[in-house]
PDB file of C-alpha atoms in Angstrom:
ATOM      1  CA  UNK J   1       0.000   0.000   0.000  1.00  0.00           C
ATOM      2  CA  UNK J   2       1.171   3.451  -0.775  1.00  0.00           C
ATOM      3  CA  UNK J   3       0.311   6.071   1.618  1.00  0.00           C
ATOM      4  CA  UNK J   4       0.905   9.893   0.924  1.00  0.00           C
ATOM      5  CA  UNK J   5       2.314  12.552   3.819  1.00  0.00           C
ATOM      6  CA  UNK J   6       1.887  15.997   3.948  1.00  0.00           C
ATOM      7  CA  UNK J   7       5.404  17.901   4.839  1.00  0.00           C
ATOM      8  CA  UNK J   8       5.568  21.516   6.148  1.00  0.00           C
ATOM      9  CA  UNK J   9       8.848  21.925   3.389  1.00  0.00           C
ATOM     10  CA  UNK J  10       7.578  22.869   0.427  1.00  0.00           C
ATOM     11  CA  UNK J  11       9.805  20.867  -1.970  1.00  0.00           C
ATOM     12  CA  UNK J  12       9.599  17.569  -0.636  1.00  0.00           C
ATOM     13  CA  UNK J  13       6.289  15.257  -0.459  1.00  0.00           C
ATOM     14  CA  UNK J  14       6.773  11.659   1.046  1.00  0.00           C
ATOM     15  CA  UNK J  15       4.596   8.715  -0.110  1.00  0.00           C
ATOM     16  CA  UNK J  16       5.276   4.903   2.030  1.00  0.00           C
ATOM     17  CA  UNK J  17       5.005   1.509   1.517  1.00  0.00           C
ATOM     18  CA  UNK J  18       5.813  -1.413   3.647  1.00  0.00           C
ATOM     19  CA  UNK J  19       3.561  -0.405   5.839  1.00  0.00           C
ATOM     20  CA  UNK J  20       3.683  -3.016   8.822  1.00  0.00           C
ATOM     21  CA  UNK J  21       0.179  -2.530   9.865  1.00  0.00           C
ATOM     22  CA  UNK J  22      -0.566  -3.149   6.120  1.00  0.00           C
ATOM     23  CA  UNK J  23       1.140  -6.470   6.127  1.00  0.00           C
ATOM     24  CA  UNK J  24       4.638  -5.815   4.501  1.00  0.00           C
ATOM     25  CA  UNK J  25       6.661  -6.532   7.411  1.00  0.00           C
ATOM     26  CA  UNK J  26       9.884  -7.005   5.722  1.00  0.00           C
ATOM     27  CA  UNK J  27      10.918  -3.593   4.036  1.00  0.00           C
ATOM     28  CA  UNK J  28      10.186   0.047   3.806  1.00  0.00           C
ATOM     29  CA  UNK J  29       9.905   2.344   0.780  1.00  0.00           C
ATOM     30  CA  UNK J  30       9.391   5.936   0.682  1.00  0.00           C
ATOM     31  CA  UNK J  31       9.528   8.495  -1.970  1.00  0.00           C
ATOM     32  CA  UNK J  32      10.243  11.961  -1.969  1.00  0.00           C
ATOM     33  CA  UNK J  33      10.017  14.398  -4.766  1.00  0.00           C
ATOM     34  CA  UNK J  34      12.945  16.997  -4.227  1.00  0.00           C
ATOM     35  CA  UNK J  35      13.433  20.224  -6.190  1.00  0.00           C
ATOM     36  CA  UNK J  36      16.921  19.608  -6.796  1.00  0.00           C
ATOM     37  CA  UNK J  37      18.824  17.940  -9.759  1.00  0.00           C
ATOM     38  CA  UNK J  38      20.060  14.683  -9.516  1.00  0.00           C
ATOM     39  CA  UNK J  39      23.693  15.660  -9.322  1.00  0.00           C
ATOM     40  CA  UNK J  40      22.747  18.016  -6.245  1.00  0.00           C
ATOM     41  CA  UNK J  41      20.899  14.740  -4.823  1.00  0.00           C
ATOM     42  CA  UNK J  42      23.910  12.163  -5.477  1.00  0.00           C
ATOM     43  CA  UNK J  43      26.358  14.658  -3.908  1.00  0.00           C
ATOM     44  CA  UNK J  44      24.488  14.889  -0.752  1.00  0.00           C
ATOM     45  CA  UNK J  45      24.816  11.340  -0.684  1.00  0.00           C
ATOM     46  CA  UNK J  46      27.945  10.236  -1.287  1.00  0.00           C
ATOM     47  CA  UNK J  47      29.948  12.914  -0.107  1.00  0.00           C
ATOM     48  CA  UNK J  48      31.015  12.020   3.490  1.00  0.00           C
ATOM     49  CA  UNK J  49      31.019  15.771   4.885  1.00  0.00           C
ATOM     50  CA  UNK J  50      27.448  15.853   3.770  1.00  0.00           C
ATOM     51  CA  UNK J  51      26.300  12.456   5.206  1.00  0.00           C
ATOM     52  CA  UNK J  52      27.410  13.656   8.337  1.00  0.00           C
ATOM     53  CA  UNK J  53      25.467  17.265   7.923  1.00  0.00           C
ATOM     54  CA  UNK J  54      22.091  14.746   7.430  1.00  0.00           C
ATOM     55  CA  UNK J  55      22.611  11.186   7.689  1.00  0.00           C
ATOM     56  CA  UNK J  56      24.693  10.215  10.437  1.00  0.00           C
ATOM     57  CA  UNK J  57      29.090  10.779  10.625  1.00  0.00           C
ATOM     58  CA  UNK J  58      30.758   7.859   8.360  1.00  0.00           C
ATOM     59  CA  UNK J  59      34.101   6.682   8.329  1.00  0.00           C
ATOM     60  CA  UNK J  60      35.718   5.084   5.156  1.00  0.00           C
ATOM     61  CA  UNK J  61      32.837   6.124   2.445  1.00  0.00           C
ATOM     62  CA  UNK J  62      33.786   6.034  -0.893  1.00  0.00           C
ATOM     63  CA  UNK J  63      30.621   5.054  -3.725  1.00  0.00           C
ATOM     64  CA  UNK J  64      32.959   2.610  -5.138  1.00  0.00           C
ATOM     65  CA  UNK J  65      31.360  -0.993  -4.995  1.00  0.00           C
ATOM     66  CA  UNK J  66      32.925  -3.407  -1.859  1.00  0.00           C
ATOM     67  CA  UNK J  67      33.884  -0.031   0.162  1.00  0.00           C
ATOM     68  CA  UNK J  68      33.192  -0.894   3.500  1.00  0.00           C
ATOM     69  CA  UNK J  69      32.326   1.900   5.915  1.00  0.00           C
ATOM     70  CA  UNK J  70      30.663   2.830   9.216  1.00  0.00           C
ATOM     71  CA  UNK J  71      28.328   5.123  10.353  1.00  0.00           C
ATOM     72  CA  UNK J  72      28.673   6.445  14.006  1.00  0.00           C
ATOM     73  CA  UNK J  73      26.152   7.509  16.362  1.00  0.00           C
ATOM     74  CA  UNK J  74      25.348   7.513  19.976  1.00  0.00           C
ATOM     75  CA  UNK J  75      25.435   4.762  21.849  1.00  0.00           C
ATOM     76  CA  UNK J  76      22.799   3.570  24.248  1.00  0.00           C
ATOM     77  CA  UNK J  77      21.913  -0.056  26.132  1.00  0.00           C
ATOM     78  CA  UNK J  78      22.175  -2.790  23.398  1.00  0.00           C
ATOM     79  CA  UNK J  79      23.984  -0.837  20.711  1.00  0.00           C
ATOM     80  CA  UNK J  80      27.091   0.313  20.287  1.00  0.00           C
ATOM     81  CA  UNK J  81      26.082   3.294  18.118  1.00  0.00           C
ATOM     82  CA  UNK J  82      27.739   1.701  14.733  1.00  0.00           C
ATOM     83  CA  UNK J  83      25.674   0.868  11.250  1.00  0.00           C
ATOM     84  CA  UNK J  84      28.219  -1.282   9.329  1.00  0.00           C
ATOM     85  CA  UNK J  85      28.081  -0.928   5.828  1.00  0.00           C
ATOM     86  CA  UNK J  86      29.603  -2.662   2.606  1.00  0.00           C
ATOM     87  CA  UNK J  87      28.756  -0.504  -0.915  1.00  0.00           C
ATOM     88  CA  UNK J  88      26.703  -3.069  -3.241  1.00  0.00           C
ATOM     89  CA  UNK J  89      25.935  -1.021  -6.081  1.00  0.00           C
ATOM     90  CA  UNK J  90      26.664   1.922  -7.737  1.00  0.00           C
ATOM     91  CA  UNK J  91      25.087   3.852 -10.887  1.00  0.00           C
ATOM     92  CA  UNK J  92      26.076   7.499 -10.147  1.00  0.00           C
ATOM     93  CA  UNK J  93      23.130   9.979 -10.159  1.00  0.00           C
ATOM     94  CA  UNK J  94      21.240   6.913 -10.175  1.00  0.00           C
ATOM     95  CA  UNK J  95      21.428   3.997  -7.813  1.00  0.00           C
ATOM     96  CA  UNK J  96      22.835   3.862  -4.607  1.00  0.00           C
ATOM     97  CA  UNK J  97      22.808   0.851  -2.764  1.00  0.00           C
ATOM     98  CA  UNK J  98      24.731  -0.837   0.409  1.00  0.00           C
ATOM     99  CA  UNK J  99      24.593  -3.104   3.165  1.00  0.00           C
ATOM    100  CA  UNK J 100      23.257  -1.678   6.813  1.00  0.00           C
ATOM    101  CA  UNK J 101      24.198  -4.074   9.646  1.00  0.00           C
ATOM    102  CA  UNK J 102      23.532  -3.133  12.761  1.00  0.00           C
ATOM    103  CA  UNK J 103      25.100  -4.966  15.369  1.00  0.00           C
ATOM    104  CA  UNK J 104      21.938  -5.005  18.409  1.00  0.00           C
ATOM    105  CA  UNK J 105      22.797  -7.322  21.682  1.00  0.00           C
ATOM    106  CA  UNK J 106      20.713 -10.033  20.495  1.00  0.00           C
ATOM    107  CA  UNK J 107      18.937  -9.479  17.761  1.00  0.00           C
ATOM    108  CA  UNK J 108      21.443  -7.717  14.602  1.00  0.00           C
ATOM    109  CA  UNK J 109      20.044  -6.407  11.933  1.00  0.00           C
ATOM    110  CA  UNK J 110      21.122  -7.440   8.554  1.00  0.00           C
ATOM    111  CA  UNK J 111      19.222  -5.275   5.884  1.00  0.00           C
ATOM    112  CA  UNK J 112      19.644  -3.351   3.013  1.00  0.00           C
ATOM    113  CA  UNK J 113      19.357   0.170   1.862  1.00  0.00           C
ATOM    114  CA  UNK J 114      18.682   1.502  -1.320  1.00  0.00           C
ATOM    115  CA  UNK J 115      18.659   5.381  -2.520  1.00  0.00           C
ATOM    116  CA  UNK J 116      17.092   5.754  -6.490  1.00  0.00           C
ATOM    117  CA  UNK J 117      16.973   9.157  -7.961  1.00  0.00           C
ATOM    118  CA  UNK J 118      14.987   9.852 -11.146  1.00  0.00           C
ATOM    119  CA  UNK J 119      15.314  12.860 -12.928  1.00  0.00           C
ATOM    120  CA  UNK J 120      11.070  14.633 -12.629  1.00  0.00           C
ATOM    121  CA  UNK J 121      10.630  18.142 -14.661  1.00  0.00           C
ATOM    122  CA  UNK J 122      11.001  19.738 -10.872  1.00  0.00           C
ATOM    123  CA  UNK J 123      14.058  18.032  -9.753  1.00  0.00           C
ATOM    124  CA  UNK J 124      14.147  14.649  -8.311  1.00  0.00           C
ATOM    125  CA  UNK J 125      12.426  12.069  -7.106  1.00  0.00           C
ATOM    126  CA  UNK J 126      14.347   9.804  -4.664  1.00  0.00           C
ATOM    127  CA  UNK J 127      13.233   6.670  -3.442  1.00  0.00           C
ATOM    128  CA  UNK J 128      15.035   5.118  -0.331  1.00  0.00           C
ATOM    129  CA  UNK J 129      14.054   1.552   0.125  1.00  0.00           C
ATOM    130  CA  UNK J 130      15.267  -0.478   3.566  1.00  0.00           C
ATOM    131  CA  UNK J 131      14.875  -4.342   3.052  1.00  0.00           C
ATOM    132  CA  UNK J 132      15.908  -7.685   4.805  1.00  0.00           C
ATOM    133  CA  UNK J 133      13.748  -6.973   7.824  1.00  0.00           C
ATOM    134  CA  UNK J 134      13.413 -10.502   9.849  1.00  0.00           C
ATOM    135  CA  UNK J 135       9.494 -11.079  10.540  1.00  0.00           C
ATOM    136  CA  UNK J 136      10.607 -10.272  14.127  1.00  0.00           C
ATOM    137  CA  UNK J 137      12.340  -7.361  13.814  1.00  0.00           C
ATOM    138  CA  UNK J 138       8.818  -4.748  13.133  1.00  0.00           C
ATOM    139  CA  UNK J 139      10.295  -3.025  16.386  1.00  0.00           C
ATOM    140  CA  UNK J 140      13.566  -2.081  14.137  1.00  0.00           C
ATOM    141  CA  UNK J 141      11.518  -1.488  11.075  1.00  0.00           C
ATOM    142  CA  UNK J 142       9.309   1.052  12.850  1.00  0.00           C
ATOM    143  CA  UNK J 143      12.617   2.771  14.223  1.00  0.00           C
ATOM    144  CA  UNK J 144      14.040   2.615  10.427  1.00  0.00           C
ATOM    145  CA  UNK J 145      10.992   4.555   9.268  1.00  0.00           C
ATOM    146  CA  UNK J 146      11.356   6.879  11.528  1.00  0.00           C
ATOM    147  CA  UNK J 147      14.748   7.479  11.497  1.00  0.00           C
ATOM    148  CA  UNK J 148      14.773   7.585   7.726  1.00  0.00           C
ATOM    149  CA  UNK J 149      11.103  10.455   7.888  1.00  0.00           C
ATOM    150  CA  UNK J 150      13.459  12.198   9.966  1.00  0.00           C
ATOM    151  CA  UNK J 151      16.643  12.080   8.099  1.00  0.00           C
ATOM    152  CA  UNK J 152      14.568  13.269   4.446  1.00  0.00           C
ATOM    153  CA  UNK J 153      13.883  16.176   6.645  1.00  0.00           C
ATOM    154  CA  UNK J 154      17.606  17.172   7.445  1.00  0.00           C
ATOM    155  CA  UNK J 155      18.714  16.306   3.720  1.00  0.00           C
ATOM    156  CA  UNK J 156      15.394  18.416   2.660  1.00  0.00           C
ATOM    157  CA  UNK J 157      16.914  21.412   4.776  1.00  0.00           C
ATOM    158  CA  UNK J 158      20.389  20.638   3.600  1.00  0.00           C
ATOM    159  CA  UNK J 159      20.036  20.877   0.017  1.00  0.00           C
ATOM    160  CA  UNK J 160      17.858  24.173   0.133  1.00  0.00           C
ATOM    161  CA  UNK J 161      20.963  25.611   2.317  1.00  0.00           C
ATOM    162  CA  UNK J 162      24.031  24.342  -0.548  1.00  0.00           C
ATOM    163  CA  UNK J 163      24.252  24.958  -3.552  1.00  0.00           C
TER     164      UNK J 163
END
């Protein structure tokens, strides 16, 4: 099922699927539609000085297929605040995709994120799809969905501050 969001920035407009209450309990898709070219878009997310600005800090990025990096946050009880990550693919201005372990006490989560950018008359539209949920892990899915609604924001307001 595709849902559609209303956001109080003007350029961006956020439709879901993978809705777990809608029975997709495995992955997460959302689309935004960004007034900014693709090459504007790709920067923001391969360049490791802006992943830190929106995403999260990274060590060791480089869009170059078999890169592994890691993203670094705060830690709290069960985490130690790391994402690993291993580049899968890379089309540039088109396809971005790696692997996001996460390395919970207990329960790690293996998954894998997707960014797609399209080229629309306005600008872009960028689809980030999270997949390789476990059928228990709709706790970490919910948090992914989240965490990725709240990181479109911070790109949104990034890209309307650089040029």
């Amino acid at each position: 099922m595709t849902t559609t969001t209303d956001m109080t920035t003007p350029d961006i407009s956020e439709r879901t699927a993978g809705d777990p209450e809608q029975g997709d309990r495995t992955s997460l898709s959302l689309e935004y539609d960004l007034s900014h070219p693709p090459e504007k878009v790709w920067r923001a997310l391969t360049d490791p000085a802006l992943l830190a600005e929106w995403l999260l800090p990274v060590v060791g990025f480089r869009p170059e297929p078999g890169t592994a990096f890691m993203f670094r946050t705060q830690a709290y009880p069960g985490w130690d605040g790391t994402v690993h990550g291993e580049v899968l693919e890379v089309e540039p201005h088109r396809t971005l995709r790696y692997a996001w372990h996460v390395p919970f006490a207990g329960a790690p989560l293996d998954t894998v994120v997707a960014f797609t950018l399209a080229p629309t008359p306005s600008g872009t539209r960028l689809t980030i799809v999270q997949s390789g949920f476990a059928p228990g892990q709709q706790r970490a899915l919910g948090g992914a969905r989240y965490g990725w609604t709240l990181m479109a924001g911070k790109l949104t307001t990034l890209l309307a501050r650089t040029s």
